[in-house]
Tab-separated table of C-alpha atoms in Angstrom:
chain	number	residue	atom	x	y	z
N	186	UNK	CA	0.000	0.000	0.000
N	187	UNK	CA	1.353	3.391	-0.426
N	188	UNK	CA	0.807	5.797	2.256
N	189	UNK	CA	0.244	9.510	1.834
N	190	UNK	CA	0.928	11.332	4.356
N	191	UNK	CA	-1.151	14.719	5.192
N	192	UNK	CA	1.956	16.922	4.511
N	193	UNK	CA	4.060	16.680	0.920
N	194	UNK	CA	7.074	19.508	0.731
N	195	UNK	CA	5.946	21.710	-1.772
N	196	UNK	CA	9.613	21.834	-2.990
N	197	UNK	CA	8.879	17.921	-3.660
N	198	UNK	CA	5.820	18.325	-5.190
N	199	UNK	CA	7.122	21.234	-7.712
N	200	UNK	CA	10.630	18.801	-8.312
N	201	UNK	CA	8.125	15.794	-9.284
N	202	UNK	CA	5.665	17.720	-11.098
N	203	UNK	CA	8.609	19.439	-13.273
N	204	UNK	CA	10.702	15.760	-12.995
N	205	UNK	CA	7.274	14.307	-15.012
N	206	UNK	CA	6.858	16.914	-17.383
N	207	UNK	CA	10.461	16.843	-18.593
N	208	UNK	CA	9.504	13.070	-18.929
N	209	UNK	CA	6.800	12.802	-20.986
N	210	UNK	CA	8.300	15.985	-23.437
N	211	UNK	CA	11.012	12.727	-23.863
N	212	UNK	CA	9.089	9.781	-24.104
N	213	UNK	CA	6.450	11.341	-26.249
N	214	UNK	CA	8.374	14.082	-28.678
N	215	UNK	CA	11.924	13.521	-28.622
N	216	UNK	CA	12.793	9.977	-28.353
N	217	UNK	CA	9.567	9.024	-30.653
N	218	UNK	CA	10.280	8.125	-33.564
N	219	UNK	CA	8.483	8.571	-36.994
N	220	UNK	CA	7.925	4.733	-36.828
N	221	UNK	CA	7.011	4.502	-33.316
N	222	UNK	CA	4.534	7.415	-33.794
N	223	UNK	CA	2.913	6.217	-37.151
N	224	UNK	CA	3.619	2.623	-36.214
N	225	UNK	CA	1.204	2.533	-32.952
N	226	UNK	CA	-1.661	4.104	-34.681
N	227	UNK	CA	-2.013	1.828	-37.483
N	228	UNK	CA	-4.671	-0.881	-37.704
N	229	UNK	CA	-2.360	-4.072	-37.996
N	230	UNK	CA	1.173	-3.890	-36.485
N	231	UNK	CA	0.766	-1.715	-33.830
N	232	UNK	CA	1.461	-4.084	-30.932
N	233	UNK	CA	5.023	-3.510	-31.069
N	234	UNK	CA	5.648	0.476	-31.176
N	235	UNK	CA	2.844	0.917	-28.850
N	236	UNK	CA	4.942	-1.477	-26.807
N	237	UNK	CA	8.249	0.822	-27.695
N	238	UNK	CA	6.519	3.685	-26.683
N	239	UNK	CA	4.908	2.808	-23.383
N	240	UNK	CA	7.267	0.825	-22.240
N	241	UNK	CA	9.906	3.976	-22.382
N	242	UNK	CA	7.119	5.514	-20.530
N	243	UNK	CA	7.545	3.077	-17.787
N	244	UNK	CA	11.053	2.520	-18.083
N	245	UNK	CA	11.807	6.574	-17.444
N	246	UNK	CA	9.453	6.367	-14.374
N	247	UNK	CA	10.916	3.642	-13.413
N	248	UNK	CA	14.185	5.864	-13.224
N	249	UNK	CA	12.440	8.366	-11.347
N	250	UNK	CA	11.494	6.452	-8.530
N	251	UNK	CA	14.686	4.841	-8.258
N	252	UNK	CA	16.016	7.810	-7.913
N	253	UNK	CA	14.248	8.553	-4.461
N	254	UNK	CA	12.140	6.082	-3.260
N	255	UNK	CA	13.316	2.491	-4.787
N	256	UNK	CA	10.907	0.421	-3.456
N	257	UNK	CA	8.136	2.415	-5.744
N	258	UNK	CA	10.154	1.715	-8.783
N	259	UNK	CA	7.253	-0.919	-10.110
N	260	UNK	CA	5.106	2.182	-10.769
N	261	UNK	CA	6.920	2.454	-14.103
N	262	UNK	CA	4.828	-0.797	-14.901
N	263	UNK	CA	1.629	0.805	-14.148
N	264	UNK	CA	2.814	3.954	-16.196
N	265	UNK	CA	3.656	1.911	-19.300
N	266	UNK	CA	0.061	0.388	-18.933
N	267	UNK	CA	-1.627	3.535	-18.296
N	268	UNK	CA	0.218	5.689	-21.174
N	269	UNK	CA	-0.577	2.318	-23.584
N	270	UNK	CA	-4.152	2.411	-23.289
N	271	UNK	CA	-4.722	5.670	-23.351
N	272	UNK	CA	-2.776	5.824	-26.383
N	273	UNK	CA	-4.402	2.873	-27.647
N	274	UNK	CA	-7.769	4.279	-27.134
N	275	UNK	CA	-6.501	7.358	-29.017
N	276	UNK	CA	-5.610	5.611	-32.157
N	277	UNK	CA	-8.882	3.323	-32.329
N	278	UNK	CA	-10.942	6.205	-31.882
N	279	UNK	CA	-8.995	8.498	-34.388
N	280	UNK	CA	-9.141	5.818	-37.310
N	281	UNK	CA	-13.053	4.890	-36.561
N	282	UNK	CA	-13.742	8.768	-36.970
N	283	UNK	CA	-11.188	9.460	-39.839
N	284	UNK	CA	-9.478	12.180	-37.343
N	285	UNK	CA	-6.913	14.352	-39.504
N	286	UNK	CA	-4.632	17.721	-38.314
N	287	UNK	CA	-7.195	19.336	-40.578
N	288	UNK	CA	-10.185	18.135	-38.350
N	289	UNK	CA	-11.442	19.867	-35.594
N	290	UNK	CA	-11.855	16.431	-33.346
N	291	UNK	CA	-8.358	15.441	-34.614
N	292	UNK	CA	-6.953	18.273	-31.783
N	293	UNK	CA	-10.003	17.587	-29.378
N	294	UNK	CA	-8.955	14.202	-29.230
N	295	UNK	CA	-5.087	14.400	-29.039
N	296	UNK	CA	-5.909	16.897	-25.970
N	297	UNK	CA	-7.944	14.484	-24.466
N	298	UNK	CA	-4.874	12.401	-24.833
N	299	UNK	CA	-2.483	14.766	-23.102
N	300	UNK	CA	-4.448	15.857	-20.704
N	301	UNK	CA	-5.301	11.874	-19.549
N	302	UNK	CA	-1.375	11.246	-19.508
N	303	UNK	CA	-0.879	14.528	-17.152
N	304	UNK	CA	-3.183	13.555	-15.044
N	305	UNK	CA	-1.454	10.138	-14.476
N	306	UNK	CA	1.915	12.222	-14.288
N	307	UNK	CA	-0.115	14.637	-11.435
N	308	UNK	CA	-0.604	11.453	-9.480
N	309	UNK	CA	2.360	9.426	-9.649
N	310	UNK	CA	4.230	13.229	-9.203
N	311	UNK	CA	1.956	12.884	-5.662
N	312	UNK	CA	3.135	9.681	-4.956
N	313	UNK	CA	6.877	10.302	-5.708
N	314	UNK	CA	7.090	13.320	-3.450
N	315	UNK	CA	5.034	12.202	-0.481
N	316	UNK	CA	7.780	9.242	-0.867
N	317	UNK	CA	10.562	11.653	-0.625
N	318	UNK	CA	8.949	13.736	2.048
N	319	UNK	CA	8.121	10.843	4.248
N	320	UNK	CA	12.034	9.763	4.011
């Protein structure tokens, strides 16, 4: 069980909030790839750079919590599932409603996206510093 305790540092908080955010610019602009990006929205074959992708996810949160509170470090699992389905979801419902840039849903939809994977990020970013303040 992880226990939250009813004080967090705020200098904690801000370090994990900012510690995520630097994260998921990574895992989701710079170390994407073309194929990775294309790759996990496609009908067929997407298994694997969906796989790629989330599972840098995880791997980088991983990192994070090894950095300060170890024993947390399988949270980088639930990341990697987390940022997969929601990604998943994004692609299914983008092909069923022929989503394009020039489409108005197209940018609803990849919002929805973000915001769902900054939420998660808010969370875990909870998690990692009432870790580090509790220690």
């Amino acid at each position: 069980m992880i226990d939250i305790p009813d004080q967090i540092s705020t200098v904690w908080i801000a370090a994990a909030m900012a510690a995520f955010l630097v994260k998921h610019f990574l895992a989701d602009f710079l170390f994407q790839t073309d194929w990775i990006a294309l790759g996990k929205e496609r009908r067929d074959g997407w298994l694997l750079p969906l796989l790629i992708h989330a599972g840098l996810h995880g791997a980088l949160t991983a990192l994070l919590f090894l950095l300060v509170a170890p024993p947390l470090a399988w949270l980088g699992i639930a990341d990697a599932l987390v940022h997969g389905a929601i990604d998943r979801m994004k692609g299914i419902a983008g092909r069923r409603r022929a989503l394009v840039p020039s489409k108005t849903g197209f940018w609803w939809l990849l919002g929805a996206d973000q915001t769902l994977h900054h939420l998660t990020h808010l969370v875990l970013a909870v998690v990692l510093a009432a870790a580090a303040s509790a220690g």
